[in-house]
PDB file of C-alpha atoms in Angstrom:
ATOM      1  CA  UNK B  65      31.296  31.312  30.845  1.00 36.00           C
ATOM      2  CA  UNK B  66      27.778  32.068  31.370  1.00 42.00           C
ATOM      3  CA  UNK B  67      27.466  33.933  28.635  1.00 42.00           C
ATOM      4  CA  UNK B  68      27.663  31.704  25.245  1.00 49.00           C
ATOM      5  CA  UNK B  69      24.695  29.431  26.493  1.00 56.00           C
ATOM      6  CA  UNK B  70      22.878  32.121  27.016  1.00 52.00           C
ATOM      7  CA  UNK B  71      23.644  34.180  23.732  1.00 60.00           C
ATOM      8  CA  UNK B  72      23.020  30.410  21.740  1.00 59.00           C
ATOM      9  CA  UNK B  73      19.829  30.331  23.493  1.00 50.00           C
ATOM     10  CA  UNK B  74      19.115  34.156  22.622  1.00 58.00           C
ATOM     11  CA  UNK B  75      19.835  33.517  18.638  1.00 58.00           C
ATOM     12  CA  UNK B  76      17.700  29.977  18.674  1.00 57.00           C
ATOM     13  CA  UNK B  77      14.891  32.343  20.222  1.00 54.00           C
ATOM     14  CA  UNK B  78      15.233  34.490  17.505  1.00 56.00           C
ATOM     15  CA  UNK B  79      15.288  32.264  14.349  1.00 58.00           C
ATOM     16  CA  UNK B  80      12.346  30.446  16.059  1.00 66.00           C
ATOM     17  CA  UNK B  81      10.185  33.633  17.378  1.00 67.00           C
ATOM     18  CA  UNK B  82       8.470  33.719  13.724  1.00 73.00           C
ATOM     19  CA  UNK B  83       7.244  30.429  14.516  1.00 78.00           C
ATOM     20  CA  UNK B  84       6.181  30.553  17.619  1.00 77.00           C
ATOM     21  CA  UNK B  85       3.900  33.876  17.111  1.00 80.00           C
ATOM     22  CA  UNK B  86       2.092  31.996  14.216  1.00 83.00           C
ATOM     23  CA  UNK B  87       1.795  29.156  16.414  1.00 85.00           C
ATOM     24  CA  UNK B  88       0.089  31.200  19.152  1.00 87.00           C
ATOM     25  CA  UNK B  89      -1.784  33.016  16.418  1.00 86.00           C
ATOM     26  CA  UNK B  90      -3.147  29.808  15.719  1.00 88.00           C
ATOM     27  CA  UNK B  91      -3.852  28.080  18.968  1.00 89.00           C
ATOM     28  CA  UNK B  92      -5.232  30.858  20.339  1.00 92.00           C
ATOM     29  CA  UNK B  93      -8.839  30.453  21.777  1.00 93.00           C
ATOM     30  CA  UNK B  94      -9.130  34.048  21.749  1.00 96.00           C
ATOM     31  CA  UNK B  95     -10.225  35.788  18.090  1.00 96.00           C
ATOM     32  CA  UNK B  96      -7.030  38.048  16.276  1.00 96.00           C
ATOM     33  CA  UNK B  97      -7.397  39.320  12.796  1.00 96.00           C
ATOM     34  CA  UNK B  98      -5.360  41.853  10.748  1.00 95.00           C
ATOM     35  CA  UNK B  99      -6.535  44.059   8.531  1.00 95.00           C
ATOM     36  CA  UNK B 100      -5.241  46.274   5.692  1.00 94.00           C
ATOM     37  CA  UNK B 101      -5.709  50.023   5.341  1.00 93.00           C
ATOM     38  CA  UNK B 102      -9.148  49.482   3.452  1.00 93.00           C
ATOM     39  CA  UNK B 103     -10.415  47.298   6.321  1.00 93.00           C
ATOM     40  CA  UNK B 104     -10.028  43.959   4.701  1.00 95.00           C
ATOM     41  CA  UNK B 105      -8.970  41.151   6.163  1.00 96.00           C
ATOM     42  CA  UNK B 106      -5.845  39.507   5.455  1.00 95.00           C
ATOM     43  CA  UNK B 107      -5.443  37.211   8.404  1.00 94.00           C
ATOM     44  CA  UNK B 108      -7.497  35.526  10.875  1.00 95.00           C
ATOM     45  CA  UNK B 109      -7.372  32.400  13.126  1.00 95.00           C
ATOM     46  CA  UNK B 110     -10.323  30.152  13.901  1.00 96.00           C
ATOM     47  CA  UNK B 111     -11.387  31.629  16.870  1.00 96.00           C
ATOM     48  CA  UNK B 112     -12.043  34.759  15.474  1.00 97.00           C
ATOM     49  CA  UNK B 113     -13.864  32.794  12.240  1.00 97.00           C
ATOM     50  CA  UNK B 114     -15.996  31.075  14.942  1.00 97.00           C
ATOM     51  CA  UNK B 115     -16.625  34.233  16.770  1.00 97.00           C
ATOM     52  CA  UNK B 116     -17.747  36.169  13.092  1.00 96.00           C
ATOM     53  CA  UNK B 117     -19.554  33.078  12.013  1.00 96.00           C
ATOM     54  CA  UNK B 118     -18.065  32.409   8.755  1.00 96.00           C
ATOM     55  CA  UNK B 119     -15.531  29.791   7.395  1.00 96.00           C
ATOM     56  CA  UNK B 120     -11.983  31.018   7.809  1.00 95.00           C
ATOM     57  CA  UNK B 121     -11.045  30.288   4.025  1.00 94.00           C
ATOM     58  CA  UNK B 122     -13.993  32.635   2.996  1.00 96.00           C
ATOM     59  CA  UNK B 123     -12.577  35.620   5.734  1.00 96.00           C
ATOM     60  CA  UNK B 124      -9.665  36.854   3.121  1.00 94.00           C
ATOM     61  CA  UNK B 125     -10.462  39.784   1.007  1.00 95.00           C
ATOM     62  CA  UNK B 126     -13.859  40.488   3.494  1.00 96.00           C
ATOM     63  CA  UNK B 127     -14.947  43.551   5.756  1.00 95.00           C
ATOM     64  CA  UNK B 128     -15.675  42.600   9.192  1.00 95.00           C
ATOM     65  CA  UNK B 129     -18.582  45.074   8.810  1.00 95.00           C
ATOM     66  CA  UNK B 130     -20.179  42.479   6.753  1.00 96.00           C
ATOM     67  CA  UNK B 131     -20.358  39.933  10.091  1.00 96.00           C
ATOM     68  CA  UNK B 132     -21.477  42.823  12.099  1.00 96.00           C
ATOM     69  CA  UNK B 133     -25.198  43.018  13.788  1.00 96.00           C
ATOM     70  CA  UNK B 134     -27.343  45.625  11.500  1.00 96.00           C
ATOM     71  CA  UNK B 135     -27.587  48.016  15.247  1.00 95.00           C
ATOM     72  CA  UNK B 136     -23.867  48.018  15.333  1.00 95.00           C
ATOM     73  CA  UNK B 137     -22.743  49.322  11.957  1.00 95.00           C
ATOM     74  CA  UNK B 138     -22.823  52.594  12.948  1.00 94.00           C
ATOM     75  CA  UNK B 139     -20.217  51.933  15.542  1.00 93.00           C
ATOM     76  CA  UNK B 140     -18.357  50.087  12.609  1.00 92.00           C
ATOM     77  CA  UNK B 141     -18.281  53.008  10.672  1.00 92.00           C
ATOM     78  CA  UNK B 142     -16.999  55.099  13.371  1.00 92.00           C
ATOM     79  CA  UNK B 143     -13.975  53.051  13.921  1.00 90.00           C
ATOM     80  CA  UNK B 144     -11.629  54.632  12.186  1.00 86.00           C
ATOM     81  CA  UNK B 145     -12.031  57.934  14.086  1.00 91.00           C
ATOM     82  CA  UNK B 146     -12.114  56.020  17.390  1.00 90.00           C
ATOM     83  CA  UNK B 147      -8.572  54.584  16.321  1.00 86.00           C
ATOM     84  CA  UNK B 148      -7.454  58.099  15.510  1.00 86.00           C
ATOM     85  CA  UNK B 149      -8.493  59.193  19.069  1.00 87.00           C
ATOM     86  CA  UNK B 150      -7.204  56.171  20.774  1.00 84.00           C
ATOM     87  CA  UNK B 151      -3.562  57.043  18.801  1.00 81.00           C
ATOM     88  CA  UNK B 152      -3.795  60.321  20.445  1.00 84.00           C
ATOM     89  CA  UNK B 153      -4.203  59.206  23.910  1.00 85.00           C
ATOM     90  CA  UNK B 154      -1.597  56.293  23.117  1.00 82.00           C
ATOM     91  CA  UNK B 155      -4.334  53.945  23.720  1.00 83.00           C
ATOM     92  CA  UNK B 156      -6.131  51.130  21.673  1.00 84.00           C
ATOM     93  CA  UNK B 157      -9.688  50.796  21.029  1.00 90.00           C
ATOM     94  CA  UNK B 158     -12.194  48.845  23.226  1.00 93.00           C
ATOM     95  CA  UNK B 159     -15.633  48.242  22.250  1.00 95.00           C
ATOM     96  CA  UNK B 160     -18.530  45.609  22.735  1.00 96.00           C
ATOM     97  CA  UNK B 161     -19.878  44.781  19.270  1.00 96.00           C
ATOM     98  CA  UNK B 162     -22.495  42.060  18.394  1.00 97.00           C
ATOM     99  CA  UNK B 163     -21.851  39.953  15.074  1.00 97.00           C
ATOM    100  CA  UNK B 164     -24.359  38.203  13.424  1.00 97.00           C
ATOM    101  CA  UNK B 165     -24.162  34.468  11.805  1.00 96.00           C
ATOM    102  CA  UNK B 166     -25.936  33.539   9.117  1.00 94.00           C
ATOM    103  CA  UNK B 167     -28.492  31.226  11.036  1.00 95.00           C
ATOM    104  CA  UNK B 168     -29.563  34.147  13.098  1.00 94.00           C
ATOM    105  CA  UNK B 169     -27.459  33.445  16.019  1.00 95.00           C
ATOM    106  CA  UNK B 170     -25.881  36.648  17.657  1.00 96.00           C
ATOM    107  CA  UNK B 171     -22.112  36.398  19.153  1.00 97.00           C
ATOM    108  CA  UNK B 172     -20.912  39.167  21.351  1.00 97.00           C
ATOM    109  CA  UNK B 173     -17.535  40.193  21.172  1.00 97.00           C
ATOM    110  CA  UNK B 174     -15.017  42.320  23.002  1.00 97.00           C
ATOM    111  CA  UNK B 175     -13.382  44.010  20.786  1.00 96.00           C
ATOM    112  CA  UNK B 176      -9.120  45.473  21.206  1.00 95.00           C
ATOM    113  CA  UNK B 177      -8.377  47.371  18.368  1.00 93.00           C
ATOM    114  CA  UNK B 178      -4.840  48.867  17.203  1.00 91.00           C
ATOM    115  CA  UNK B 179      -3.118  50.514  14.309  1.00 90.00           C
ATOM    116  CA  UNK B 180      -0.004  48.148  13.410  1.00 90.00           C
ATOM    117  CA  UNK B 181       2.512  48.951  10.447  1.00 91.00           C
ATOM    118  CA  UNK B 182       2.014  47.628   7.240  1.00 90.00           C
ATOM    119  CA  UNK B 183       4.235  47.689   4.067  1.00 90.00           C
ATOM    120  CA  UNK B 184       5.273  50.954   2.864  1.00 89.00           C
ATOM    121  CA  UNK B 185       4.148  52.839   5.814  1.00 87.00           C
ATOM    122  CA  UNK B 186       0.584  51.776   5.150  1.00 91.00           C
ATOM    123  CA  UNK B 187      -2.245  51.547   8.204  1.00 91.00           C
ATOM    124  CA  UNK B 188      -3.055  48.210   8.709  1.00 93.00           C
ATOM    125  CA  UNK B 189      -5.342  47.231  12.116  1.00 94.00           C
ATOM    126  CA  UNK B 190      -5.013  44.434  14.556  1.00 93.00           C
ATOM    127  CA  UNK B 191      -8.009  43.041  16.361  1.00 95.00           C
ATOM    128  CA  UNK B 192      -8.158  41.001  19.013  1.00 96.00           C
ATOM    129  CA  UNK B 193     -11.713  39.936  20.068  1.00 97.00           C
ATOM    130  CA  UNK B 194     -12.636  37.876  22.993  1.00 97.00           C
ATOM    131  CA  UNK B 195     -16.092  36.285  23.059  1.00 97.00           C
ATOM    132  CA  UNK B 196     -18.358  37.517  26.007  1.00 97.00           C
ATOM    133  CA  UNK B 197     -21.437  36.001  24.702  1.00 96.00           C
ATOM    134  CA  UNK B 198     -21.477  33.720  27.799  1.00 96.00           C
ATOM    135  CA  UNK B 199     -21.316  36.694  30.069  1.00 95.00           C
ATOM    136  CA  UNK B 200     -23.758  39.212  27.918  1.00 95.00           C
ATOM    137  CA  UNK B 201     -26.280  36.582  27.675  1.00 94.00           C
ATOM    138  CA  UNK B 202     -26.389  35.905  32.150  1.00 94.00           C
ATOM    139  CA  UNK B 203     -26.545  39.432  32.069  1.00 93.00           C
ATOM    140  CA  UNK B 204     -29.652  39.757  30.313  1.00 89.00           C
ATOM    141  CA  UNK B 205     -30.591  37.207  32.284  1.00 89.00           C
ATOM    142  CA  UNK B 206     -30.532  39.037  35.178  1.00 90.00           C
ATOM    143  CA  UNK B 207     -31.597  42.007  34.049  1.00 89.00           C
ATOM    144  CA  UNK B 208     -34.951  40.419  33.047  1.00 87.00           C
ATOM    145  CA  UNK B 209     -35.469  38.670  36.143  1.00 90.00           C
ATOM    146  CA  UNK B 210     -34.870  42.018  37.949  1.00 92.00           C
ATOM    147  CA  UNK B 211     -37.774  43.705  35.899  1.00 93.00           C
ATOM    148  CA  UNK B 212     -40.454  40.546  35.358  1.00 95.00           C
ATOM    149  CA  UNK B 213     -42.690  39.048  37.883  1.00 95.00           C
ATOM    150  CA  UNK B 214     -41.792  35.385  37.958  1.00 94.00           C
ATOM    151  CA  UNK B 215     -45.234  34.035  38.137  1.00 96.00           C
ATOM    152  CA  UNK B 216     -46.704  35.503  35.627  1.00 96.00           C
ATOM    153  CA  UNK B 217     -44.080  36.277  33.188  1.00 95.00           C
ATOM    154  CA  UNK B 218     -45.115  40.357  33.001  1.00 96.00           C
ATOM    155  CA  UNK B 219     -42.848  43.182  33.755  1.00 96.00           C
ATOM    156  CA  UNK B 220     -42.812  43.706  37.674  1.00 96.00           C
ATOM    157  CA  UNK B 221     -43.284  47.396  38.933  1.00 94.00           C
ATOM    158  CA  UNK B 222     -39.591  48.504  38.437  1.00 94.00           C
ATOM    159  CA  UNK B 223     -40.244  46.859  34.683  1.00 94.00           C
ATOM    160  CA  UNK B 224     -43.345  48.725  33.995  1.00 92.00           C
ATOM    161  CA  UNK B 225     -41.929  51.848  35.411  1.00 90.00           C
ATOM    162  CA  UNK B 226     -38.309  51.501  33.518  1.00 90.00           C
ATOM    163  CA  UNK B 227     -40.459  51.308  29.873  1.00 89.00           C
ATOM    164  CA  UNK B 228     -42.722  54.275  30.562  1.00 87.00           C
ATOM    165  CA  UNK B 229     -39.438  56.112  31.544  1.00 85.00           C
ATOM    166  CA  UNK B 230     -37.874  55.235  28.143  1.00 81.00           C
ATOM    167  CA  UNK B 231     -41.087  55.732  26.239  1.00 76.00           C
ATOM    168  CA  UNK B 232     -41.214  59.442  27.446  1.00 69.00           C
ATOM    169  CA  UNK B 233     -37.627  60.351  28.342  1.00 60.00           C
ATOM    170  CA  UNK B 234     -36.851  61.419  24.500  1.00 53.00           C
ATOM    171  CA  UNK B 235     -40.261  62.830  23.912  1.00 52.00           C
ATOM    172  CA  UNK B 236     -40.773  64.696  27.193  1.00 50.00           C
ATOM    173  CA  UNK B 237     -44.275  64.713  28.099  1.00 49.00           C
ATOM    174  CA  UNK B 238     -45.542  65.304  24.669  1.00 62.00           C
ATOM    175  CA  UNK B 239     -46.939  61.823  24.363  1.00 71.00           C
ATOM    176  CA  UNK B 240     -50.120  60.608  24.297  1.00 85.00           C
ATOM    177  CA  UNK B 241     -50.743  57.695  26.576  1.00 91.00           C
ATOM    178  CA  UNK B 242     -53.515  55.929  28.506  1.00 94.00           C
ATOM    179  CA  UNK B 243     -53.072  53.548  31.579  1.00 95.00           C
ATOM    180  CA  UNK B 244     -55.062  51.480  33.500  1.00 97.00           C
ATOM    181  CA  UNK B 245     -55.304  49.855  36.974  1.00 97.00           C
ATOM    182  CA  UNK B 246     -57.232  46.489  37.311  1.00 97.00           C
ATOM    183  CA  UNK B 247     -57.893  44.494  40.134  1.00 97.00           C
ATOM    184  CA  UNK B 248     -59.982  40.973  40.811  1.00 97.00           C
ATOM    185  CA  UNK B 249     -62.919  41.213  42.487  1.00 95.00           C
ATOM    186  CA  UNK B 250     -63.644  38.937  45.530  1.00 92.00           C
ATOM    187  CA  UNK B 251     -59.663  36.805  44.982  1.00 94.00           C
ATOM    188  CA  UNK B 252     -59.348  36.337  48.375  1.00 93.00           C
ATOM    189  CA  UNK B 253     -62.654  34.446  48.551  1.00 94.00           C
ATOM    190  CA  UNK B 254     -61.468  32.437  45.216  1.00 95.00           C
ATOM    191  CA  UNK B 255     -58.282  31.306  46.804  1.00 93.00           C
ATOM    192  CA  UNK B 256     -60.076  30.316  50.233  1.00 93.00           C
ATOM    193  CA  UNK B 257     -62.695  28.423  48.337  1.00 93.00           C
ATOM    194  CA  UNK B 258     -60.455  26.766  45.600  1.00 94.00           C
ATOM    195  CA  UNK B 259     -56.727  27.001  47.010  1.00 94.00           C
ATOM    196  CA  UNK B 260     -53.870  29.357  46.400  1.00 94.00           C
ATOM    197  CA  UNK B 261     -52.783  26.669  43.309  1.00 95.00           C
ATOM    198  CA  UNK B 262     -55.805  27.811  41.525  1.00 95.00           C
ATOM    199  CA  UNK B 263     -55.634  31.457  42.235  1.00 95.00           C
ATOM    200  CA  UNK B 264     -51.972  31.413  40.851  1.00 96.00           C
ATOM    201  CA  UNK B 265     -53.609  29.536  37.766  1.00 96.00           C
ATOM    202  CA  UNK B 266     -55.977  32.055  37.422  1.00 96.00           C
ATOM    203  CA  UNK B 267     -53.598  34.911  37.224  1.00 97.00           C
ATOM    204  CA  UNK B 268     -51.119  33.003  34.891  1.00 97.00           C
ATOM    205  CA  UNK B 269     -53.724  32.245  32.321  1.00 97.00           C
ATOM    206  CA  UNK B 270     -54.960  35.780  32.479  1.00 97.00           C
ATOM    207  CA  UNK B 271     -51.469  37.297  32.016  1.00 97.00           C
ATOM    208  CA  UNK B 272     -51.630  34.774  29.053  1.00 97.00           C
ATOM    209  CA  UNK B 273     -54.679  36.025  27.633  1.00 96.00           C
ATOM    210  CA  UNK B 274     -53.768  39.874  28.234  1.00 96.00           C
ATOM    211  CA  UNK B 275     -50.498  39.299  26.544  1.00 95.00           C
ATOM    212  CA  UNK B 276     -51.868  38.292  23.330  1.00 96.00           C
ATOM    213  CA  UNK B 277     -54.572  40.389  23.220  1.00 95.00           C
ATOM    214  CA  UNK B 278     -52.036  43.221  23.819  1.00 95.00           C
ATOM    215  CA  UNK B 279     -48.990  42.068  22.045  1.00 91.00           C
ATOM    216  CA  UNK B 280     -46.959  45.120  20.873  1.00 88.00           C
ATOM    217  CA  UNK B 281     -49.646  47.747  22.041  1.00 92.00           C
ATOM    218  CA  UNK B 282     -49.341  48.086  25.639  1.00 94.00           C
ATOM    219  CA  UNK B 283     -47.032  47.925  28.590  1.00 94.00           C
ATOM    220  CA  UNK B 284     -48.683  45.409  31.263  1.00 96.00           C
ATOM    221  CA  UNK B 285     -47.332  44.626  34.630  1.00 97.00           C
ATOM    222  CA  UNK B 286     -48.250  42.507  37.686  1.00 97.00           C
ATOM    223  CA  UNK B 287     -48.701  45.539  40.223  1.00 96.00           C
ATOM    224  CA  UNK B 288     -48.901  42.947  43.046  1.00 91.00           C
ATOM    225  CA  UNK B 289     -51.125  40.073  44.210  1.00 93.00           C
ATOM    226  CA  UNK B 290     -54.217  40.507  41.727  1.00 96.00           C
ATOM    227  CA  UNK B 291     -53.932  44.063  40.656  1.00 97.00           C
ATOM    228  CA  UNK B 292     -52.678  44.721  37.025  1.00 98.00           C
ATOM    229  CA  UNK B 293     -51.347  48.025  35.641  1.00 97.00           C
ATOM    230  CA  UNK B 294     -51.807  48.672  31.897  1.00 97.00           C
ATOM    231  CA  UNK B 295     -50.138  51.509  29.908  1.00 95.00           C
ATOM    232  CA  UNK B 296     -51.098  52.252  26.051  1.00 94.00           C
ATOM    233  CA  UNK B 297     -49.039  54.357  24.086  1.00 92.00           C
ATOM    234  CA  UNK B 298     -50.976  56.853  21.223  1.00 89.00           C
ATOM    235  CA  UNK B 299     -53.731  55.590  23.039  1.00 89.00           C
ATOM    236  CA  UNK B 300     -57.179  57.540  24.209  1.00 88.00           C
ATOM    237  CA  UNK B 301     -59.700  57.116  26.862  1.00 88.00           C
ATOM    238  CA  UNK B 302     -61.922  55.675  24.355  1.00 90.00           C
ATOM    239  CA  UNK B 303     -59.793  52.774  23.221  1.00 92.00           C
ATOM    240  CA  UNK B 304     -58.744  51.745  26.729  1.00 94.00           C
ATOM    241  CA  UNK B 305     -62.001  51.438  27.894  1.00 94.00           C
ATOM    242  CA  UNK B 306     -62.728  48.605  24.639  1.00 94.00           C
ATOM    243  CA  UNK B 307     -59.432  46.766  25.825  1.00 95.00           C
ATOM    244  CA  UNK B 308     -60.753  46.663  29.141  1.00 96.00           C
ATOM    245  CA  UNK B 309     -63.949  45.314  27.882  1.00 95.00           C
ATOM    246  CA  UNK B 310     -61.802  42.523  25.697  1.00 96.00           C
ATOM    247  CA  UNK B 311     -59.948  41.967  28.892  1.00 96.00           C
ATOM    248  CA  UNK B 312     -62.697  41.574  30.893  1.00 96.00           C
ATOM    249  CA  UNK B 313     -64.102  38.989  28.527  1.00 95.00           C
ATOM    250  CA  UNK B 314     -60.900  36.353  28.740  1.00 95.00           C
ATOM    251  CA  UNK B 315     -60.635  36.389  32.708  1.00 95.00           C
ATOM    252  CA  UNK B 316     -61.067  32.217  33.314  1.00 93.00           C
ATOM    253  CA  UNK B 317     -62.972  30.665  36.080  1.00 92.00           C
ATOM    254  CA  UNK B 318     -65.861  33.409  35.301  1.00 91.00           C
ATOM    255  CA  UNK B 319     -64.432  35.898  37.651  1.00 94.00           C
ATOM    256  CA  UNK B 320     -64.314  39.568  37.221  1.00 96.00           C
ATOM    257  CA  UNK B 321     -62.333  42.549  37.649  1.00 97.00           C
ATOM    258  CA  UNK B 322     -62.479  46.385  38.617  1.00 97.00           C
ATOM    259  CA  UNK B 323     -60.900  49.030  36.565  1.00 97.00           C
ATOM    260  CA  UNK B 324     -59.761  52.369  36.627  1.00 97.00           C
ATOM    261  CA  UNK B 325     -58.254  54.417  33.534  1.00 96.00           C
ATOM    262  CA  UNK B 326     -57.481  57.814  32.463  1.00 95.00           C
ATOM    263  CA  UNK B 327     -55.052  59.585  29.800  1.00 94.00           C
ATOM    264  CA  UNK B 328     -51.737  61.669  30.441  1.00 91.00           C
ATOM    265  CA  UNK B 329     -52.563  65.201  30.630  1.00 89.00           C
ATOM    266  CA  UNK B 330     -50.245  67.834  29.062  1.00 87.00           C
ATOM    267  CA  UNK B 331     -47.047  68.967  31.428  1.00 84.00           C
ATOM    268  CA  UNK B 332     -48.628  66.077  33.951  1.00 87.00           C
ATOM    269  CA  UNK B 333     -46.302  63.494  35.625  1.00 87.00           C
ATOM    270  CA  UNK B 334     -46.613  59.644  35.196  1.00 89.00           C
ATOM    271  CA  UNK B 335     -46.943  59.419  38.496  1.00 90.00           C
ATOM    272  CA  UNK B 336     -49.981  61.554  38.964  1.00 92.00           C
ATOM    273  CA  UNK B 337     -51.735  59.925  35.820  1.00 92.00           C
ATOM    274  CA  UNK B 338     -50.716  56.417  37.604  1.00 93.00           C
ATOM    275  CA  UNK B 339     -52.294  57.946  40.729  1.00 95.00           C
ATOM    276  CA  UNK B 340     -55.491  59.004  39.281  1.00 95.00           C
ATOM    277  CA  UNK B 341     -56.703  55.581  37.723  1.00 96.00           C
ATOM    278  CA  UNK B 342     -55.699  53.841  40.825  1.00 95.00           C
ATOM    279  CA  UNK B 343     -57.916  56.403  42.471  1.00 96.00           C
ATOM    280  CA  UNK B 344     -60.821  55.568  39.364  1.00 96.00           C
ATOM    281  CA  UNK B 345     -60.093  51.812  40.430  1.00 97.00           C
ATOM    282  CA  UNK B 346     -60.889  52.250  44.143  1.00 96.00           C
ATOM    283  CA  UNK B 347     -64.029  54.104  42.960  1.00 95.00           C
ATOM    284  CA  UNK B 348     -65.182  51.353  40.720  1.00 95.00           C
ATOM    285  CA  UNK B 349     -64.716  48.743  43.101  1.00 94.00           C
ATOM    286  CA  UNK B 350     -66.590  50.828  45.649  1.00 94.00           C
ATOM    287  CA  UNK B 351     -69.640  51.193  43.467  1.00 92.00           C
ATOM    288  CA  UNK B 352     -69.710  47.289  43.528  1.00 92.00           C
ATOM    289  CA  UNK B 353     -67.009  46.110  41.261  1.00 92.00           C
ATOM    290  CA  UNK B 354     -67.161  44.009  37.896  1.00 94.00           C
ATOM    291  CA  UNK B 355     -66.972  47.831  36.070  1.00 94.00           C
ATOM    292  CA  UNK B 356     -64.130  50.064  34.212  1.00 95.00           C
ATOM    293  CA  UNK B 357     -64.211  53.404  35.541  1.00 95.00           C
ATOM    294  CA  UNK B 358     -62.583  56.423  33.501  1.00 94.00           C
ATOM    295  CA  UNK B 359     -62.790  59.736  34.077  1.00 85.00           C
ATOM    296  CA  UNK B 360     -66.454  60.551  32.583  1.00 68.00           C
ATOM    297  CA  UNK B 361     -67.310  57.152  31.948  1.00 55.00           C
ATOM    298  CA  UNK B 362     -68.336  53.956  33.701  1.00 51.00           C
ATOM    299  CA  UNK B 363     -68.334  50.425  31.734  1.00 57.00           C
ATOM    300  CA  UNK B 364     -69.445  47.213  33.301  1.00 53.00           C
ATOM    301  CA  UNK B 365     -66.529  44.568  32.561  1.00 54.00           C
ATOM    302  CA  UNK B 366     -68.715  41.727  31.935  1.00 50.00           C
TER     303      UNK B 366
END
């Protein structure tokens, strides 16, 4: 006597299943889209339209390539092969990609794509896209905080080393690079006279001026206290000497710094080059300060 009600409920479910699935598709806060064998969109819900930054009624017949960030287009082009490889393993494709909105906004999506059968055996694709923009931004903020000095906004030691590693690793050590170490003269006396707040402002003002002066040309880091490290790719000692003279002119409160600078030698490690610049800085301070000392030259810093 229990079978009859069960069979009735089951028939009702079968009849209404299509409507329920469509309602779930429409109401889902997760992006969903169906594309044909040519990668052209046939169906998409509002959540998908929001992620890709295109009104839903304008999505039909378009490729998600149009909304993909330029840096992720190679990944998009490889999706068919990735899906073939995943299908051979009995899996779905999972990738993280960026969508570029017309206003320049970037949204990150975690995409799960799988093949579904279309009419006449055609190969269609169902994509489920989770918006992970907030997570990515948090990760980027945490990564930036780990690599940045909180007072000045410059790179910290870890960030500076990370940038140099990225610079040299793909090219080995066949790279032209100048390094400098800067240390403010009598900074402790300045702090004792005017207070640490004004000392911090001096560091911040100098850092801001250095970033403006060297924008796009150098990696600048606050090494610690009143010490700063500079690395300039594709630069020789003469250019670094000129840069140090320009930096000395923007030091606030009539303060001065000492500096040591050098260039990366063939086959030499970054650390050996850095140590040589640091040693030259020590010699510049020992010689009275307010000067920049290179391998073969000495330039007053004011």
